[in-house]
mmCIF file with all atom_site columns, C-alpha atoms in Angstrom:
data_model
loop_
_atom_site.group_PDB
_atom_site.id
_atom_site.type_symbol
_atom_site.label_atom_id
_atom_site.label_alt_id
_atom_site.label_comp_id
_atom_site.label_asym_id
_atom_site.label_entity_id
_atom_site.label_seq_id
_atom_site.pdbx_PDB_ins_code
_atom_site.Cartn_x
_atom_site.Cartn_y
_atom_site.Cartn_z
_atom_site.occupancy
_atom_site.B_iso_or_equiv
_atom_site.pdbx_formal_charge
_atom_site.auth_seq_id
_atom_site.auth_comp_id
_atom_site.auth_asym_id
_atom_site.auth_atom_id
_atom_site.pdbx_PDB_model_num
ATOM 1   C CA . GLY U 1 1   ? -126.090 56.255 77.347  1.00 0.00 ? 1486 GLY U CA 1
ATOM 2   C CA . GLU U 1 2   ? -122.622 56.448 78.716  1.00 0.00 ? 1487 GLU U CA 1
ATOM 3   C CA . SER U 1 3   ? -121.648 53.922 81.364  1.00 0.00 ? 1488 SER U CA 1
ATOM 4   C CA . VAL U 1 4   ? -118.930 52.510 83.512  1.00 0.00 ? 1489 VAL U CA 1
ATOM 5   C CA . GLY U 1 5   ? -118.078 48.874 82.873  1.00 0.00 ? 1490 GLY U CA 1
ATOM 6   C CA . LEU U 1 6   ? -115.661 46.309 84.088  1.00 0.00 ? 1491 LEU U CA 1
ATOM 7   C CA . HIS U 1 7   ? -113.549 43.949 82.003  1.00 0.00 ? 1492 HIS U CA 1
ATOM 8   C CA . LEU U 1 8   ? -113.900 40.820 84.178  1.00 0.00 ? 1493 LEU U CA 1
ATOM 9   C CA . PRO U 1 9   ? -116.821 39.711 86.263  1.00 0.00 ? 1494 PRO U CA 1
ATOM 10  C CA . THR U 1 10  ? -114.711 37.347 88.463  1.00 0.00 ? 1495 THR U CA 1
ATOM 11  C CA . LEU U 1 11  ? -111.149 37.198 89.617  1.00 0.00 ? 1496 LEU U CA 1
ATOM 12  C CA . SER U 1 12  ? -109.405 34.503 91.660  1.00 0.00 ? 1497 SER U CA 1
ATOM 13  C CA . VAL U 1 13  ? -106.010 35.038 93.181  1.00 0.00 ? 1498 VAL U CA 1
ATOM 14  C CA . GLN U 1 14  ? -103.748 33.105 95.553  1.00 0.00 ? 1499 GLN U CA 1
ATOM 15  C CA . GLU U 1 15  ? -103.332 34.518 99.064  1.00 0.00 ? 1500 GLU U CA 1
ATOM 16  C CA . GLY U 1 16  ? -100.304 36.755 99.105  1.00 0.00 ? 1501 GLY U CA 1
ATOM 17  C CA . ASP U 1 17  ? -100.341 37.539 95.426  1.00 0.00 ? 1502 ASP U CA 1
ATOM 18  C CA . ASN U 1 18  ? -101.154 40.944 93.981  1.00 0.00 ? 1503 ASN U CA 1
ATOM 19  C CA . SER U 1 19  ? -104.626 41.529 92.483  1.00 0.00 ? 1504 SER U CA 1
ATOM 20  C CA . ILE U 1 20  ? -105.482 43.888 89.646  1.00 0.00 ? 1505 ILE U CA 1
ATOM 21  C CA . ILE U 1 21  ? -109.046 44.774 88.988  1.00 0.00 ? 1506 ILE U CA 1
ATOM 22  C CA . ASN U 1 22  ? -109.825 46.742 85.856  1.00 0.00 ? 1507 ASN U CA 1
ATOM 23  C CA . CYS U 1 23  ? -112.552 49.182 84.889  1.00 0.00 ? 1508 CYS U CA 1
ATOM 24  C CA . ALA U 1 24  ? -113.405 50.945 81.669  1.00 0.00 ? 1509 ALA U CA 1
ATOM 25  C CA . TYR U 1 25  ? -115.435 54.115 81.562  1.00 0.00 ? 1510 TYR U CA 1
ATOM 26  C CA . SER U 1 26  ? -116.890 55.921 78.587  1.00 0.00 ? 1511 SER U CA 1
ATOM 27  C CA . ASN U 1 27  ? -117.988 59.314 79.989  1.00 0.00 ? 1512 ASN U CA 1
ATOM 28  C CA . SER U 1 28  ? -115.239 61.751 79.072  1.00 0.00 ? 1513 SER U CA 1
ATOM 29  C CA . ALA U 1 29  ? -116.834 64.272 81.453  1.00 0.00 ? 1514 ALA U CA 1
ATOM 30  C CA . SER U 1 30  ? -116.112 62.124 84.499  1.00 0.00 ? 1515 SER U CA 1
ATOM 31  C CA . ASP U 1 31  ? -113.499 63.791 86.602  1.00 0.00 ? 1516 ASP U CA 1
ATOM 32  C CA . TYR U 1 32  ? -113.616 61.870 89.842  1.00 0.00 ? 1517 TYR U CA 1
ATOM 33  C CA . PHE U 1 33  ? -113.447 58.099 90.415  1.00 0.00 ? 1518 PHE U CA 1
ATOM 34  C CA . ILE U 1 34  ? -113.920 55.948 93.472  1.00 0.00 ? 1519 ILE U CA 1
ATOM 35  C CA . TRP U 1 35  ? -113.340 52.267 94.230  1.00 0.00 ? 1520 TRP U CA 1
ATOM 36  C CA . TYR U 1 36  ? -115.728 50.562 96.569  1.00 0.00 ? 1521 TYR U CA 1
ATOM 37  C CA . LYS U 1 37  ? -115.516 47.155 98.232  1.00 0.00 ? 1522 LYS U CA 1
ATOM 38  C CA . GLN U 1 38  ? -118.752 45.357 98.996  1.00 0.00 ? 1523 GLN U CA 1
ATOM 39  C CA . GLU U 1 39  ? -118.762 42.260 101.160 1.00 0.00 ? 1524 GLU U CA 1
ATOM 40  C CA . SER U 1 40  ? -121.706 39.913 101.065 1.00 0.00 ? 1525 SER U CA 1
ATOM 41  C CA . GLY U 1 41  ? -124.750 41.328 102.734 1.00 0.00 ? 1526 GLY U CA 1
ATOM 42  C CA . LYS U 1 42  ? -123.163 44.688 103.433 1.00 0.00 ? 1527 LYS U CA 1
ATOM 43  C CA . GLY U 1 43  ? -123.112 48.154 101.930 1.00 0.00 ? 1528 GLY U CA 1
ATOM 44  C CA . PRO U 1 44  ? -120.214 49.371 99.718  1.00 0.00 ? 1529 PRO U CA 1
ATOM 45  C CA . GLN U 1 45  ? -117.177 50.550 101.623 1.00 0.00 ? 1530 GLN U CA 1
ATOM 46  C CA . PHE U 1 46  ? -115.030 53.399 100.299 1.00 0.00 ? 1531 PHE U CA 1
ATOM 47  C CA . ILE U 1 47  ? -111.485 52.213 99.437  1.00 0.00 ? 1532 ILE U CA 1
ATOM 48  C CA . ILE U 1 48  ? -109.698 54.898 97.443  1.00 0.00 ? 1533 ILE U CA 1
ATOM 49  C CA . ASP U 1 49  ? -110.468 57.725 95.102  1.00 0.00 ? 1534 ASP U CA 1
ATOM 50  C CA . ILE U 1 50  ? -108.644 59.581 92.373  1.00 0.00 ? 1535 ILE U CA 1
ATOM 51  C CA . ARG U 1 51  ? -109.286 62.808 90.457  1.00 0.00 ? 1536 ARG U CA 1
ATOM 52  C CA . SER U 1 52  ? -108.818 63.131 86.784  1.00 0.00 ? 1537 SER U CA 1
ATOM 53  C CA . ASN U 1 53  ? -105.829 65.437 87.197  1.00 0.00 ? 1538 ASN U CA 1
ATOM 54  C CA . MET U 1 54  ? -103.910 62.556 88.673  1.00 0.00 ? 1539 MET U CA 1
ATOM 55  C CA . ASP U 1 55  ? -102.841 59.203 87.150  1.00 0.00 ? 1540 ASP U CA 1
ATOM 56  C CA . LYS U 1 56  ? -101.884 57.322 90.295  1.00 0.00 ? 1541 LYS U CA 1
ATOM 57  C CA . ARG U 1 57  ? -102.796 57.333 93.918  1.00 0.00 ? 1542 ARG U CA 1
ATOM 58  C CA . GLN U 1 58  ? -101.645 55.019 96.657  1.00 0.00 ? 1543 GLN U CA 1
ATOM 59  C CA . GLY U 1 59  ? -103.253 53.915 99.855  1.00 0.00 ? 1544 GLY U CA 1
ATOM 60  C CA . GLN U 1 60  ? -102.572 51.156 102.349 1.00 0.00 ? 1545 GLN U CA 1
ATOM 61  C CA . ARG U 1 61  ? -101.935 48.068 100.201 1.00 0.00 ? 1546 ARG U CA 1
ATOM 62  C CA . VAL U 1 62  ? -104.053 49.569 97.374  1.00 0.00 ? 1547 VAL U CA 1
ATOM 63  C CA . THR U 1 63  ? -103.118 51.657 94.347  1.00 0.00 ? 1548 THR U CA 1
ATOM 64  C CA . VAL U 1 64  ? -105.476 53.165 91.832  1.00 0.00 ? 1549 VAL U CA 1
ATOM 65  C CA . LEU U 1 65  ? -104.222 53.954 88.335  1.00 0.00 ? 1550 LEU U CA 1
ATOM 66  C CA . LEU U 1 66  ? -106.072 56.207 85.912  1.00 0.00 ? 1551 LEU U CA 1
ATOM 67  C CA . ASN U 1 67  ? -105.400 56.334 82.197  1.00 0.00 ? 1552 ASN U CA 1
ATOM 68  C CA . LYS U 1 68  ? -107.553 59.053 80.720  1.00 0.00 ? 1553 LYS U CA 1
ATOM 69  C CA . THR U 1 69  ? -106.264 58.423 77.207  1.00 0.00 ? 1554 THR U CA 1
ATOM 70  C CA . VAL U 1 70  ? -107.960 55.068 77.013  1.00 0.00 ? 1555 VAL U CA 1
ATOM 71  C CA . LYS U 1 71  ? -110.544 55.789 79.782  1.00 0.00 ? 1556 LYS U CA 1
ATOM 72  C CA . HIS U 1 72  ? -109.299 52.996 81.963  1.00 0.00 ? 1557 HIS U CA 1
ATOM 73  C CA . LEU U 1 73  ? -109.146 52.663 85.750  1.00 0.00 ? 1558 LEU U CA 1
ATOM 74  C CA . SER U 1 74  ? -107.479 49.902 87.784  1.00 0.00 ? 1559 SER U CA 1
ATOM 75  C CA . LEU U 1 75  ? -107.261 48.910 91.413  1.00 0.00 ? 1560 LEU U CA 1
ATOM 76  C CA . GLN U 1 76  ? -104.217 47.063 92.537  1.00 0.00 ? 1561 GLN U CA 1
ATOM 77  C CA . ILE U 1 77  ? -104.231 45.204 95.866  1.00 0.00 ? 1562 ILE U CA 1
ATOM 78  C CA . ALA U 1 78  ? -100.873 44.169 97.170  1.00 0.00 ? 1563 ALA U CA 1
ATOM 79  C CA . ALA U 1 79  ? -100.399 40.908 99.115  1.00 0.00 ? 1564 ALA U CA 1
ATOM 80  C CA . THR U 1 80  ? -104.047 39.918 98.772  1.00 0.00 ? 1565 THR U CA 1
ATOM 81  C CA . GLN U 1 81  ? -105.535 38.498 101.954 1.00 0.00 ? 1566 GLN U CA 1
ATOM 82  C CA . PRO U 1 82  ? -108.664 36.335 102.500 1.00 0.00 ? 1567 PRO U CA 1
ATOM 83  C CA . GLY U 1 83  ? -110.411 39.421 103.898 1.00 0.00 ? 1568 GLY U CA 1
ATOM 84  C CA . ASP U 1 84  ? -110.041 41.078 100.573 1.00 0.00 ? 1569 ASP U CA 1
ATOM 85  C CA . SER U 1 85  ? -112.546 38.630 99.073  1.00 0.00 ? 1570 SER U CA 1
ATOM 86  C CA . ALA U 1 86  ? -115.540 40.817 98.019  1.00 0.00 ? 1571 ALA U CA 1
ATOM 87  C CA . VAL U 1 87  ? -117.140 42.482 95.030  1.00 0.00 ? 1572 VAL U CA 1
ATOM 88  C CA . TYR U 1 88  ? -115.256 45.599 93.915  1.00 0.00 ? 1573 TYR U CA 1
ATOM 89  C CA . PHE U 1 89  ? -117.076 48.377 92.121  1.00 0.00 ? 1574 PHE U CA 1
ATOM 90  C CA . CYS U 1 90  ? -115.585 51.311 90.341  1.00 0.00 ? 1575 CYS U CA 1
ATOM 91  C CA . ALA U 1 91  ? -117.670 54.439 90.278  1.00 0.00 ? 1576 ALA U CA 1
ATOM 92  C CA . GLU U 1 92  ? -117.386 57.626 88.266  1.00 0.00 ? 1577 GLU U CA 1
ATOM 93  C CA . ILE U 1 93  ? -118.710 61.015 89.065  1.00 0.00 ? 1578 ILE U CA 1
ATOM 94  C CA . ALA U 1 94  ? -119.618 63.523 86.366  1.00 0.00 ? 1579 ALA U CA 1
ATOM 95  C CA . ARG U 1 95  ? -121.801 66.523 86.200  1.00 0.00 ? 1580 ARG U CA 1
ATOM 96  C CA . SER U 1 96  ? -125.426 65.754 85.228  1.00 0.00 ? 1581 SER U CA 1
ATOM 97  C CA . GLY U 1 97  ? -127.347 68.914 84.811  1.00 0.00 ? 1582 GLY U CA 1
ATOM 98  C CA . SER U 1 98  ? -126.843 71.016 87.935  1.00 0.00 ? 1583 SER U CA 1
ATOM 99  C CA . ALA U 1 99  ? -125.762 68.049 90.044  1.00 0.00 ? 1584 ALA U CA 1
ATOM 100 C CA . ARG U 1 100 ? -122.801 65.692 90.186  1.00 0.00 ? 1585 ARG U CA 1
ATOM 101 C CA . GLN U 1 101 ? -123.920 62.076 89.790  1.00 0.00 ? 1586 GLN U CA 1
ATOM 102 C CA . LEU U 1 102 ? -122.211 58.950 90.793  1.00 0.00 ? 1587 LEU U CA 1
ATOM 103 C CA . THR U 1 103 ? -122.537 55.989 88.427  1.00 0.00 ? 1588 THR U CA 1
ATOM 104 C CA . PHE U 1 104 ? -121.476 52.463 89.399  1.00 0.00 ? 1589 PHE U CA 1
ATOM 105 C CA . GLY U 1 105 ? -119.822 49.881 87.231  1.00 0.00 ? 1590 GLY U CA 1
ATOM 106 C CA . SER U 1 106 ? -121.058 46.291 87.153  1.00 0.00 ? 1591 SER U CA 1
ATOM 107 C CA . GLY U 1 107 ? -118.635 44.926 89.751  1.00 0.00 ? 1592 GLY U CA 1
ATOM 108 C CA . THR U 1 108 ? -115.846 42.303 89.922  1.00 0.00 ? 1593 THR U CA 1
ATOM 109 C CA . GLN U 1 109 ? -116.049 39.404 92.352  1.00 0.00 ? 1594 GLN U CA 1
ATOM 110 C CA . LEU U 1 110 ? -112.580 38.850 93.845  1.00 0.00 ? 1595 LEU U CA 1
ATOM 111 C CA . THR U 1 111 ? -111.976 35.471 95.420  1.00 0.00 ? 1596 THR U CA 1
ATOM 112 C CA . VAL U 1 112 ? -108.774 34.858 97.438  1.00 0.00 ? 1597 VAL U CA 1
ATOM 113 C CA . LEU U 1 113 ? -107.718 31.272 97.374  1.00 0.00 ? 1598 LEU U CA 1
ATOM 114 C CA . PRO U 1 114 ? -105.824 29.804 100.341 1.00 0.00 ? 1599 PRO U CA 1
ATOM 115 C CA . GLY C 2 1   ? -114.608 58.125 107.175 1.00 0.00 ? 158  GLY C CA 1
ATOM 116 C CA . ALA C 2 2   ? -118.153 59.253 107.566 1.00 0.00 ? 159  ALA C CA 1
ATOM 117 C CA . VAL C 2 3   ? -120.591 56.757 109.134 1.00 0.00 ? 160  VAL C CA 1
ATOM 118 C CA . VAL C 2 4   ? -124.005 56.071 107.760 1.00 0.00 ? 161  VAL C CA 1
ATOM 119 C CA . SER C 2 5   ? -126.434 53.737 109.550 1.00 0.00 ? 162  SER C CA 1
ATOM 120 C CA . GLN C 2 6   ? -129.638 52.059 108.441 1.00 0.00 ? 163  GLN C CA 1
ATOM 121 C CA . HIS C 2 7   ? -132.480 50.518 110.343 1.00 0.00 ? 164  HIS C CA 1
ATOM 122 C CA . PRO C 2 8   ? -133.697 47.841 110.204 1.00 0.00 ? 165  PRO C CA 1
ATOM 123 C CA . SER C 2 9   ? -130.941 45.638 108.779 1.00 0.00 ? 166  SER C CA 1
ATOM 124 C CA . ARG C 2 10  ? -133.516 43.141 107.558 1.00 0.00 ? 167  ARG C CA 1
ATOM 125 C CA . VAL C 2 11  ? -137.264 42.989 107.467 1.00 0.00 ? 168  VAL C CA 1
ATOM 126 C CA . ILE C 2 12  ? -139.776 40.414 106.415 1.00 0.00 ? 169  ILE C CA 1
ATOM 127 C CA . CYS C 2 13  ? -143.337 41.612 105.688 1.00 0.00 ? 170  CYS C CA 1
ATOM 128 C CA . LYS C 2 14  ? -146.552 40.392 104.161 1.00 0.00 ? 171  LYS C CA 1
ATOM 129 C CA . SER C 2 15  ? -147.567 41.460 100.699 1.00 0.00 ? 172  SER C CA 1
ATOM 130 C CA . GLY C 2 16  ? -149.689 44.631 100.830 1.00 0.00 ? 173  GLY C CA 1
ATOM 131 C CA . THR C 2 17  ? -148.066 46.076 103.899 1.00 0.00 ? 174  THR C CA 1
ATOM 132 C CA . SER C 2 18  ? -145.789 49.156 104.057 1.00 0.00 ? 175  SER C CA 1
ATOM 133 C CA . VAL C 2 19  ? -142.230 49.119 105.312 1.00 0.00 ? 176  VAL C CA 1
ATOM 134 C CA . LYS C 2 20  ? -140.185 52.128 106.507 1.00 0.00 ? 177  LYS C CA 1
ATOM 135 C CA . ILE C 2 21  ? -136.390 52.136 106.271 1.00 0.00 ? 178  ILE C CA 1
ATOM 136 C CA . GLU C 2 22  ? -134.344 54.729 108.094 1.00 0.00 ? 179  GLU C CA 1
ATOM 137 C CA . CYS C 2 23  ? -130.990 56.169 107.040 1.00 0.00 ? 180  CYS C CA 1
ATOM 138 C CA . ARG C 2 24  ? -128.937 58.265 109.395 1.00 0.00 ? 181  ARG C CA 1
ATOM 139 C CA . SER C 2 25  ? -125.684 60.142 109.056 1.00 0.00 ? 182  SER C CA 1
ATOM 140 C CA . LEU C 2 26  ? -124.054 59.614 112.450 1.00 0.00 ? 183  LEU C CA 1
ATOM 141 C CA . ASP C 2 27  ? -121.169 62.107 112.582 1.00 0.00 ? 184  ASP C CA 1
ATOM 142 C CA . PHE C 2 28  ? -122.001 64.630 109.905 1.00 0.00 ? 185  PHE C CA 1
ATOM 143 C CA . GLN C 2 29  ? -124.940 66.498 108.418 1.00 0.00 ? 186  GLN C CA 1
ATOM 144 C CA . ALA C 2 30  ? -126.152 65.546 104.973 1.00 0.00 ? 187  ALA C CA 1
ATOM 145 C CA . THR C 2 31  ? -128.310 67.828 102.935 1.00 0.00 ? 188  THR C CA 1
ATOM 146 C CA . THR C 2 32  ? -128.430 65.171 100.243 1.00 0.00 ? 189  THR C CA 1
ATOM 147 C CA . MET C 2 33  ? -128.847 61.416 100.670 1.00 0.00 ? 190  MET C CA 1
ATOM 148 C CA . PHE C 2 34  ? -129.311 58.737 98.051  1.00 0.00 ? 191  PHE C CA 1
ATOM 149 C CA . TRP C 2 35  ? -131.359 55.549 97.948  1.00 0.00 ? 192  TRP C CA 1
ATOM 150 C CA . TYR C 2 36  ? -130.202 52.535 95.961  1.00 0.00 ? 193  TYR C CA 1
ATOM 151 C CA . ARG C 2 37  ? -131.586 49.144 95.276  1.00 0.00 ? 194  ARG C CA 1
ATOM 152 C CA . GLN C 2 38  ? -129.433 46.126 94.598  1.00 0.00 ? 195  GLN C CA 1
ATOM 153 C CA . PHE C 2 39  ? -130.526 42.744 93.287  1.00 0.00 ? 196  PHE C CA 1
ATOM 154 C CA . PRO C 2 40  ? -128.352 39.638 93.794  1.00 0.00 ? 197  PRO C CA 1
ATOM 155 C CA . LYS C 2 41  ? -125.110 39.719 91.832  1.00 0.00 ? 198  LYS C CA 1
ATOM 156 C CA . GLN C 2 42  ? -125.938 43.088 90.341  1.00 0.00 ? 199  GLN C CA 1
ATOM 157 C CA . SER C 2 43  ? -124.653 46.583 90.722  1.00 0.00 ? 200  SER C CA 1
ATOM 158 C CA . LEU C 2 44  ? -126.378 49.297 92.768  1.00 0.00 ? 201  LEU C CA 1
ATOM 159 C CA . MET C 2 45  ? -129.136 51.151 90.958  1.00 0.00 ? 202  MET C CA 1
ATOM 160 C CA . LEU C 2 46  ? -129.954 54.693 92.057  1.00 0.00 ? 203  LEU C CA 1
ATOM 161 C CA . MET C 2 47  ? -133.650 55.023 92.955  1.00 0.00 ? 204  MET C CA 1
ATOM 162 C CA . ALA C 2 48  ? -133.859 58.565 94.164  1.00 0.00 ? 205  ALA C CA 1
ATOM 163 C CA . THR C 2 49  ? -131.987 61.533 95.569  1.00 0.00 ? 206  THR C CA 1
ATOM 164 C CA . SER C 2 50  ? -133.292 62.820 98.886  1.00 0.00 ? 207  SER C CA 1
ATOM 165 C CA . ASN C 2 51  ? -132.996 66.499 99.611  1.00 0.00 ? 208  ASN C CA 1
ATOM 166 C CA . GLU C 2 52  ? -133.404 67.902 103.087 1.00 0.00 ? 209  GLU C CA 1
ATOM 167 C CA . GLY C 2 53  ? -136.466 70.128 103.297 1.00 0.00 ? 210  GLY C CA 1
ATOM 168 C CA . SER C 2 54  ? -137.607 69.499 99.702  1.00 0.00 ? 211  SER C CA 1
ATOM 169 C CA . LYS C 2 55  ? -139.072 66.836 97.496  1.00 0.00 ? 212  LYS C CA 1
ATOM 170 C CA . ALA C 2 56  ? -136.996 63.885 96.427  1.00 0.00 ? 213  ALA C CA 1
ATOM 171 C CA . THR C 2 57  ? -135.805 63.488 92.859  1.00 0.00 ? 214  THR C CA 1
ATOM 172 C CA . TYR C 2 58  ? -136.675 60.075 91.465  1.00 0.00 ? 215  TYR C CA 1
ATOM 173 C CA . GLU C 2 59  ? -134.839 58.209 88.692  1.00 0.00 ? 216  GLU C CA 1
ATOM 174 C CA . GLN C 2 60  ? -136.728 57.247 85.626  1.00 0.00 ? 217  GLN C CA 1
ATOM 175 C CA . GLY C 2 61  ? -138.894 54.177 86.144  1.00 0.00 ? 218  GLY C CA 1
ATOM 176 C CA . VAL C 2 62  ? -139.075 54.522 89.942  1.00 0.00 ? 219  VAL C CA 1
ATOM 177 C CA . GLU C 2 63  ? -142.629 55.071 91.184  1.00 0.00 ? 220  GLU C CA 1
ATOM 178 C CA . LYS C 2 64  ? -142.661 58.018 93.579  1.00 0.00 ? 221  LYS C CA 1
ATOM 179 C CA . ASP C 2 65  ? -146.003 57.026 95.086  1.00 0.00 ? 222  ASP C CA 1
ATOM 180 C CA . LYS C 2 66  ? -144.714 53.571 95.885  1.00 0.00 ? 223  LYS C CA 1
ATOM 181 C CA . PHE C 2 67  ? -141.282 54.560 97.259  1.00 0.00 ? 224  PHE C CA 1
ATOM 182 C CA . LEU C 2 68  ? -141.982 57.488 99.585  1.00 0.00 ? 225  LEU C CA 1
ATOM 183 C CA . ILE C 2 69  ? -138.936 59.425 100.642 1.00 0.00 ? 226  ILE C CA 1
ATOM 184 C CA . ASN C 2 70  ? -138.814 61.929 103.510 1.00 0.00 ? 227  ASN C CA 1
ATOM 185 C CA . HIS C 2 71  ? -135.742 63.913 104.425 1.00 0.00 ? 228  HIS C CA 1
ATOM 186 C CA . ALA C 2 72  ? -136.949 65.801 107.476 1.00 0.00 ? 229  ALA C CA 1
ATOM 187 C CA . SER C 2 73  ? -133.586 66.615 109.057 1.00 0.00 ? 230  SER C CA 1
ATOM 188 C CA . LEU C 2 74  ? -129.964 66.952 108.077 1.00 0.00 ? 231  LEU C CA 1
ATOM 189 C CA . THR C 2 75  ? -129.233 63.537 109.587 1.00 0.00 ? 232  THR C CA 1
ATOM 190 C CA . LEU C 2 76  ? -132.222 61.408 108.686 1.00 0.00 ? 233  LEU C CA 1
ATOM 191 C CA . SER C 2 77  ? -133.896 60.233 105.497 1.00 0.00 ? 234  SER C CA 1
ATOM 192 C CA . THR C 2 78  ? -136.569 57.577 105.360 1.00 0.00 ? 235  THR C CA 1
ATOM 193 C CA . LEU C 2 79  ? -137.726 55.318 102.525 1.00 0.00 ? 236  LEU C CA 1
ATOM 194 C CA . THR C 2 80  ? -141.209 53.809 102.807 1.00 0.00 ? 237  THR C CA 1
ATOM 195 C CA . VAL C 2 81  ? -142.112 50.982 100.501 1.00 0.00 ? 238  VAL C CA 1
ATOM 196 C CA . THR C 2 82  ? -145.898 51.176 100.277 1.00 0.00 ? 239  THR C CA 1
ATOM 197 C CA . SER C 2 83  ? -148.123 48.234 99.536  1.00 0.00 ? 240  SER C CA 1
ATOM 198 C CA . ALA C 2 84  ? -145.091 46.008 99.176  1.00 0.00 ? 241  ALA C CA 1
ATOM 199 C CA . HIS C 2 85  ? -145.118 43.061 96.795  1.00 0.00 ? 242  HIS C CA 1
ATOM 200 C CA . PRO C 2 86  ? -142.761 40.130 96.403  1.00 0.00 ? 243  PRO C CA 1
ATOM 201 C CA . GLU C 2 87  ? -141.022 41.822 93.459  1.00 0.00 ? 244  GLU C CA 1
ATOM 202 C CA . ASP C 2 88  ? -140.008 44.652 95.837  1.00 0.00 ? 245  ASP C CA 1
ATOM 203 C CA . SER C 2 89  ? -137.843 42.173 97.707  1.00 0.00 ? 246  SER C CA 1
ATOM 204 C CA . SER C 2 90  ? -134.318 43.503 97.417  1.00 0.00 ? 247  SER C CA 1
ATOM 205 C CA . PHE C 2 91  ? -131.333 45.009 99.219  1.00 0.00 ? 248  PHE C CA 1
ATOM 206 C CA . TYR C 2 92  ? -131.902 48.736 99.820  1.00 0.00 ? 249  TYR C CA 1
ATOM 207 C CA . ILE C 2 93  ? -128.886 50.870 100.533 1.00 0.00 ? 250  ILE C CA 1
ATOM 208 C CA . CYS C 2 94  ? -128.724 54.526 101.387 1.00 0.00 ? 251  CYS C CA 1
ATOM 209 C CA . SER C 2 95  ? -125.818 56.851 100.903 1.00 0.00 ? 252  SER C CA 1
ATOM 210 C CA . ALA C 2 96  ? -124.775 60.344 102.046 1.00 0.00 ? 253  ALA C CA 1
ATOM 211 C CA . ARG C 2 97  ? -122.328 62.602 100.452 1.00 0.00 ? 254  ARG C CA 1
ATOM 212 C CA . VAL C 2 98  ? -119.461 64.342 102.142 1.00 0.00 ? 255  VAL C CA 1
ATOM 213 C CA . MET C 2 99  ? -117.844 66.789 99.747  1.00 0.00 ? 256  MET C CA 1
ATOM 214 C CA . GLU C 2 100 ? -117.807 64.630 96.573  1.00 0.00 ? 257  GLU C CA 1
ATOM 215 C CA . THR C 2 101 ? -117.390 61.232 98.214  1.00 0.00 ? 258  THR C CA 1
ATOM 216 C CA . GLN C 2 102 ? -120.439 59.065 98.902  1.00 0.00 ? 259  GLN C CA 1
ATOM 217 C CA . TYR C 2 103 ? -120.522 56.909 102.032 1.00 0.00 ? 260  TYR C CA 1
ATOM 218 C CA . PHE C 2 104 ? -122.909 54.033 102.198 1.00 0.00 ? 261  PHE C CA 1
ATOM 219 C CA . GLY C 2 105 ? -125.019 52.502 104.878 1.00 0.00 ? 262  GLY C CA 1
ATOM 220 C CA . PRO C 2 106 ? -124.984 48.735 105.703 1.00 0.00 ? 263  PRO C CA 1
ATOM 221 C CA . GLY C 2 107 ? -128.079 48.100 103.695 1.00 0.00 ? 264  GLY C CA 1
ATOM 222 C CA . THR C 2 108 ? -131.551 46.751 104.546 1.00 0.00 ? 265  THR C CA 1
ATOM 223 C CA . ARG C 2 109 ? -132.655 43.349 103.283 1.00 0.00 ? 266  ARG C CA 1
ATOM 224 C CA . LEU C 2 110 ? -136.373 43.430 102.434 1.00 0.00 ? 267  LEU C CA 1
ATOM 225 C CA . LEU C 2 111 ? -138.278 40.179 101.902 1.00 0.00 ? 268  LEU C CA 1
ATOM 226 C CA . VAL C 2 112 ? -141.903 40.464 100.948 1.00 0.00 ? 269  VAL C CA 1
ATOM 227 C CA . LEU C 2 113 ? -143.910 37.233 101.352 1.00 0.00 ? 270  LEU C CA 1
#
């Protein structure tokens, strides 16, 4: 079946550098995407979302880029801080039957080095 | 953002007993809630969709008689793991949807001895 996947399972960055986390999706029917941050032992936390009619959206220190041509999504974190260390999941939402279903990617572990 | 709570945050039980996990939407009403299970270093896997006032919809491979879901009000859904076994030990996370965005609870760590 179609799925959302990530290019890299782990990413280490120096504190203060920018981080880029990538995600590939294959369901062409997906029209809404969300990035979640999950710290150890906690539930996923909403970071930022983007609809398929946009190619870029910015939040506080985070930017999401969407390339529908190659079905690629990325999360950019500016000036990465130790508190950014977590697993980051991309998720896509597409219509499944009469409902809209959210599907998670496999996750990327971001480690911020001092 | 919307706040979703879960109780308990962690539970240890003996094999064969049943465990109930509560999921509440604190500042909004949710006609639909979702239950996920997550094993270490893995992604979240959807177990079932909980619908207020009607039966839950279970994903393929999830035993509805083992994982009982009740969504009796617009702010509360419960998941009961019946006759729990060690292989049911996992991190259970609920979620509620506001418009199209899903917000997640803090999770419940279940350990079955």
